[in-house]
């Protein structure tokens, strides 16, 4: 299918919800990805990596069979296809949950209320496992698309589908109920990965780059000026990943304080920093963090 050029192969979704985030992650790893249009295989110009653009449902199997050594895909698809691959890392995007949804005016008090119901889904394997683990006898109606229309068409009583905002459910007069599975995009690899030394080095380097991008995404670089007398109080407020850097300035009464902090903490502490005397507060994005 592709030429044997010694490059590592990574399968990504060709066009869908995971495509943009997958490619952005790789671009942030400093990989030069050109427009792929309709090509199946695309070489990365500045790295010994080929991207395979596939339907997401095919990715776990391609990785399991070793056609690609690595892949980026939703955990839901791995479970549904029952593929034997190794999850290396959660990637923090494509978060969604597989939920049983029921008509707005219906009620589900207990799991056992599912007994005897017809549930439409495009995840028959996950749903069947869930039902049998919970000793529920319900009919699984396998539908490949527009599952949410099934109850109004009279094909099923309930549905089991991926939900993130719940807007699609609302449009179809449905509401989310029981949670069957939480999912997000993950990096996977072939279980019996046997790489020659060159490929193995690229593999380790790619993992390190991905790790550093993921670390950086959740962190920000905080800089501010702090009067000498307030230093102790300010340092206590900073939820720093490592010990903050404190630097003298030309004005002997003021110090510069720098720290890497979790992004979501900034707005929690900024007012406290100001009242403790910090000024000239800057918050900067970080491209990479190598721990
Ligand atoms: P393909 O044509 O490649 O088979 P698809 O239509 O099956 O695409 P998408 O809808 O693009 O797949 O979803 C891909 C993945 O994105 C899902 O497997 C899931 O992990 C995640 N996902 C699905 N729905 C949502 C959602 N509503 N919000 C966030 N992530 C989602
Ligand atoms: Zn799919």
XYZ file of C-alpha atoms and ligand atoms in Angstrom:
323
model
C 0.000 0.000 0.000
C 2.856 2.400 0.757
C 6.480 2.338 -0.159
C 8.851 0.915 2.412
C 10.883 4.032 3.081
C 11.954 3.346 6.645
C 9.496 5.892 7.994
C 7.322 5.295 11.028
C 3.615 5.219 10.138
C 0.884 6.980 12.109
C -2.793 6.527 11.192
C -5.121 9.499 11.697
C -8.780 10.106 10.875
C -9.200 11.271 7.290
C -12.106 13.637 7.817
C -14.122 13.886 10.973
C -14.208 15.222 14.482
C -10.684 14.102 15.374
C -8.901 15.243 12.213
C -8.220 18.896 13.007
C -7.090 18.281 16.576
C -4.905 15.333 15.544
C -3.150 17.398 12.872
C -2.786 20.401 15.185
C -1.143 18.219 17.802
C 1.359 17.004 15.197
C 1.961 20.514 13.864
C 2.673 21.681 17.420
C 5.276 18.904 17.537
C 6.982 20.898 14.787
C 6.044 18.425 12.053
C 5.635 20.002 8.647
C 2.353 18.601 7.333
C 1.326 19.601 3.843
C -2.228 19.617 2.492
C -3.252 16.009 2.121
C -6.328 16.455 -0.091
C -7.471 12.930 -0.868
C -4.170 11.144 -0.485
C -4.006 8.051 1.689
C -0.329 8.406 2.600
C 1.450 11.677 3.199
C 5.168 11.996 4.030
C 6.136 14.553 6.584
C 8.808 16.718 4.981
C 10.964 17.373 8.050
C 10.524 14.073 9.925
C 10.773 10.366 9.208
C 7.050 9.835 9.610
C 4.257 8.980 7.179
C 0.650 9.810 7.954
C -2.025 7.347 6.869
C -5.407 9.017 6.432
C -8.147 6.495 7.185
C -11.767 6.177 8.316
C -11.605 6.223 12.079
C -13.338 2.815 12.344
C -10.441 1.232 10.438
C -7.618 2.748 12.505
C -7.475 0.240 15.423
C -7.393 -2.714 13.038
C -4.667 -1.201 10.850
C -2.570 -0.637 13.968
C -3.353 -4.092 15.329
C -2.248 -5.625 12.019
C 0.893 -3.498 11.896
C 0.030 -1.609 8.696
C 0.650 1.492 10.797
C 2.758 1.308 13.944
C 0.820 4.116 15.633
C -2.638 5.655 15.460
C -4.817 8.401 16.896
C -8.404 7.316 17.485
C -11.289 7.520 19.967
C -11.353 5.007 22.839
C -14.950 4.225 21.810
C -13.790 2.904 18.441
C -11.120 0.703 20.045
C -13.722 -0.859 22.353
C -16.318 -1.257 19.612
C -13.918 -2.954 17.205
C -12.508 -5.067 20.075
C -9.048 -4.403 18.734
C -5.970 -5.625 20.507
C -3.834 -2.491 20.581
C -1.922 -0.714 23.327
C -3.082 2.718 24.477
C -0.005 4.875 25.018
C -1.537 8.192 25.980
C -4.784 10.092 26.368
C -4.653 13.173 24.190
C -7.179 15.471 25.851
C -9.457 16.088 22.853
C -12.451 14.290 21.291
C -13.994 13.954 24.740
C -17.500 12.545 24.643
C -19.627 9.988 26.386
C -21.639 7.092 25.063
C -25.018 7.440 26.713
C -28.389 5.811 26.609
C -30.863 8.531 25.630
C -34.603 8.350 26.032
C -37.591 10.434 24.854
C -37.948 13.713 26.806
C -41.193 12.599 28.402
C -39.918 9.130 29.377
C -38.207 8.181 32.621
C -35.524 5.640 33.473
C -35.271 5.086 37.209
C -33.169 1.937 37.276
C -30.968 0.093 34.871
C -33.464 -2.757 35.041
C -36.056 -0.503 33.329
C -34.096 -1.261 30.153
C -35.325 -4.858 30.201
C -37.454 -5.647 27.152
C -36.668 -2.322 25.426
C -35.324 -1.865 21.911
C -32.172 0.299 21.850
C -30.802 1.655 18.562
C -27.051 2.214 18.296
C -24.050 2.198 16.017
C -22.025 0.733 18.912
C -23.643 -2.722 19.145
C -20.621 -4.441 20.713
C -20.136 -1.916 23.514
C -23.862 -1.827 24.215
C -24.229 -5.627 24.229
C -21.312 -5.941 26.663
C -22.793 -3.242 28.883
C -26.206 -4.926 28.918
C -24.864 -8.380 29.606
C -22.516 -7.101 32.362
C -25.585 -5.603 34.010
C -27.751 -8.679 33.325
C -30.222 -6.723 31.199
C -32.203 -8.352 28.409
C -32.841 -5.694 25.793
C -32.896 -5.773 22.004
C -29.963 -4.038 20.335
C -30.979 -2.474 17.015
C -27.864 -1.894 14.922
C -28.064 1.317 12.870
C -25.082 2.922 11.138
C -26.154 6.587 11.000
C -28.735 9.086 12.364
C -29.379 6.888 15.366
C -31.191 9.754 17.098
C -34.083 9.495 14.620
C -34.825 5.869 15.558
C -37.342 6.491 18.400
C -39.466 8.924 16.362
C -39.426 6.467 13.444
C -40.673 3.756 15.768
C -37.623 1.546 15.133
C -36.508 1.635 18.767
C -37.598 2.851 22.205
C -34.265 4.326 23.233
C -30.899 5.018 21.655
C -27.289 4.598 22.730
C -25.071 7.231 21.107
C -22.131 9.589 21.602
C -23.031 12.815 23.331
C -20.947 15.900 23.997
C -23.247 18.940 24.251
C -26.607 17.152 24.068
C -27.851 19.571 21.381
C -28.514 16.848 18.804
C -30.533 14.958 21.394
C -32.600 18.039 22.179
C -33.381 18.595 18.506
C -34.782 15.066 18.417
C -36.734 15.474 21.661
C -34.469 13.094 23.522
C -32.554 13.442 26.779
C -29.374 11.747 27.951
C -29.701 9.122 30.643
C -27.436 6.243 31.648
C -23.712 6.619 30.974
C -22.249 3.624 29.149
C -18.702 4.810 28.363
C -16.485 7.905 28.603
C -14.176 8.403 25.656
C -11.432 10.664 24.381
C -8.845 10.539 21.615
C -5.836 8.363 22.426
C -2.491 7.547 20.875
C -2.249 3.819 20.239
C 0.479 1.469 19.137
C 0.778 -2.024 17.791
C 1.098 -4.491 20.672
C 4.072 -6.396 19.330
C 5.840 -3.351 18.040
C 9.271 -4.430 16.802
C 11.211 -1.484 15.448
C 14.718 -1.270 14.116
C 16.965 1.157 15.939
C 16.286 4.073 13.558
C 12.535 3.741 13.795
C 12.720 3.229 17.540
C 14.615 6.507 17.935
C 11.952 8.313 15.915
C 9.247 6.665 17.980
C 10.811 7.825 21.273
C 11.420 11.291 19.900
C 7.824 11.598 18.666
C 6.468 10.496 22.058
C 8.679 13.048 23.806
C 7.452 15.799 21.473
C 3.803 14.855 22.017
C 4.339 14.725 25.773
C 5.928 18.162 25.790
C 3.102 19.670 23.706
C 0.474 18.164 26.011
C 2.314 19.442 29.092
C 2.628 22.912 27.597
C -1.040 23.048 26.603
C -2.107 22.848 30.213
C 0.456 25.332 31.500
C 1.198 29.045 31.259
C 4.235 31.151 32.063
C 3.449 33.744 34.730
C 5.652 36.844 35.165
C 5.219 39.748 37.590
C 6.953 42.335 39.698
C 6.745 41.959 43.454
C 7.865 44.330 46.223
C 10.531 42.756 48.430
C 8.248 42.749 51.467
C 5.461 40.873 49.658
C 7.633 38.118 48.239
C 6.829 35.526 50.844
C 3.063 36.061 50.565
C 3.144 35.997 46.744
C 5.208 32.811 46.624
C 2.633 31.080 48.814
C -0.083 31.959 46.299
C 1.685 30.535 43.251
C 0.657 26.955 42.343
C 3.928 26.456 40.539
C 4.983 23.235 38.825
C 8.546 23.840 39.980
C 10.021 26.351 42.409
C 9.416 29.884 41.004
C 12.319 31.944 39.686
C 13.039 35.144 41.655
C 15.241 37.761 39.977
C 16.608 41.091 41.252
C 15.720 44.243 39.296
C 17.475 47.623 38.972
C 15.073 48.954 41.608
C 16.315 47.186 44.734
C 12.863 47.173 46.347
C 11.268 45.123 43.587
C 11.849 41.565 42.412
C 10.737 39.788 39.244
C 8.957 36.486 39.891
C 8.492 33.920 37.109
C 6.665 30.592 37.368
C 5.014 27.897 35.258
C 1.462 27.371 36.504
C -1.528 25.223 35.490
C -3.545 27.407 33.026
C -6.823 27.024 34.853
C -5.377 28.401 38.114
C -4.571 31.881 36.807
C -7.991 33.478 37.229
C -8.308 31.943 40.682
C -5.174 33.638 41.988
C -4.797 36.878 40.003
C -6.816 39.065 42.402
C -4.944 37.675 45.392
C -1.618 38.376 43.671
C -2.681 41.982 43.049
C -3.804 42.542 46.609
C -0.536 41.040 47.831
C 1.243 43.790 45.885
C 2.169 42.111 42.581
C 2.103 44.372 39.520
C 2.889 44.161 35.800
C 1.403 40.651 35.712
C 1.985 38.846 32.400
C 0.665 35.436 31.404
C 2.340 33.844 28.394
C 1.616 30.717 26.337
C 4.232 27.997 26.358
C 4.999 25.984 23.235
C 6.816 23.071 24.826
C 7.730 21.786 28.253
C 10.390 19.141 28.590
C 10.245 17.882 32.156
P -15.529 8.256 9.820
O -16.100 8.731 8.532
O -14.033 8.480 9.884
O -15.926 6.851 10.152
P -17.311 9.034 11.998
O -18.492 9.805 11.528
O -17.453 7.611 12.403
O -16.125 9.236 10.958
P -16.809 11.178 13.860
O -18.214 11.609 14.045
O -15.898 12.080 13.096
O -16.702 9.700 13.264
O -16.214 10.886 15.311
C -14.909 10.461 15.480
C -14.634 10.310 16.955
O -14.811 11.558 17.600
C -15.565 9.365 17.693
O -15.154 8.043 17.589
C -15.462 9.881 19.108
O -14.321 9.364 19.740
C -15.318 11.370 18.893
N -16.645 11.994 18.965
C -17.775 11.577 18.434
N -18.809 12.360 18.718
C -18.312 13.331 19.433
C -18.862 14.474 20.006
N -20.147 14.754 19.905
N -18.044 15.291 20.649
C -16.742 15.034 20.752
N -16.148 13.941 20.228
C -16.917 13.112 19.596
Zn -16.374 6.188 11.938
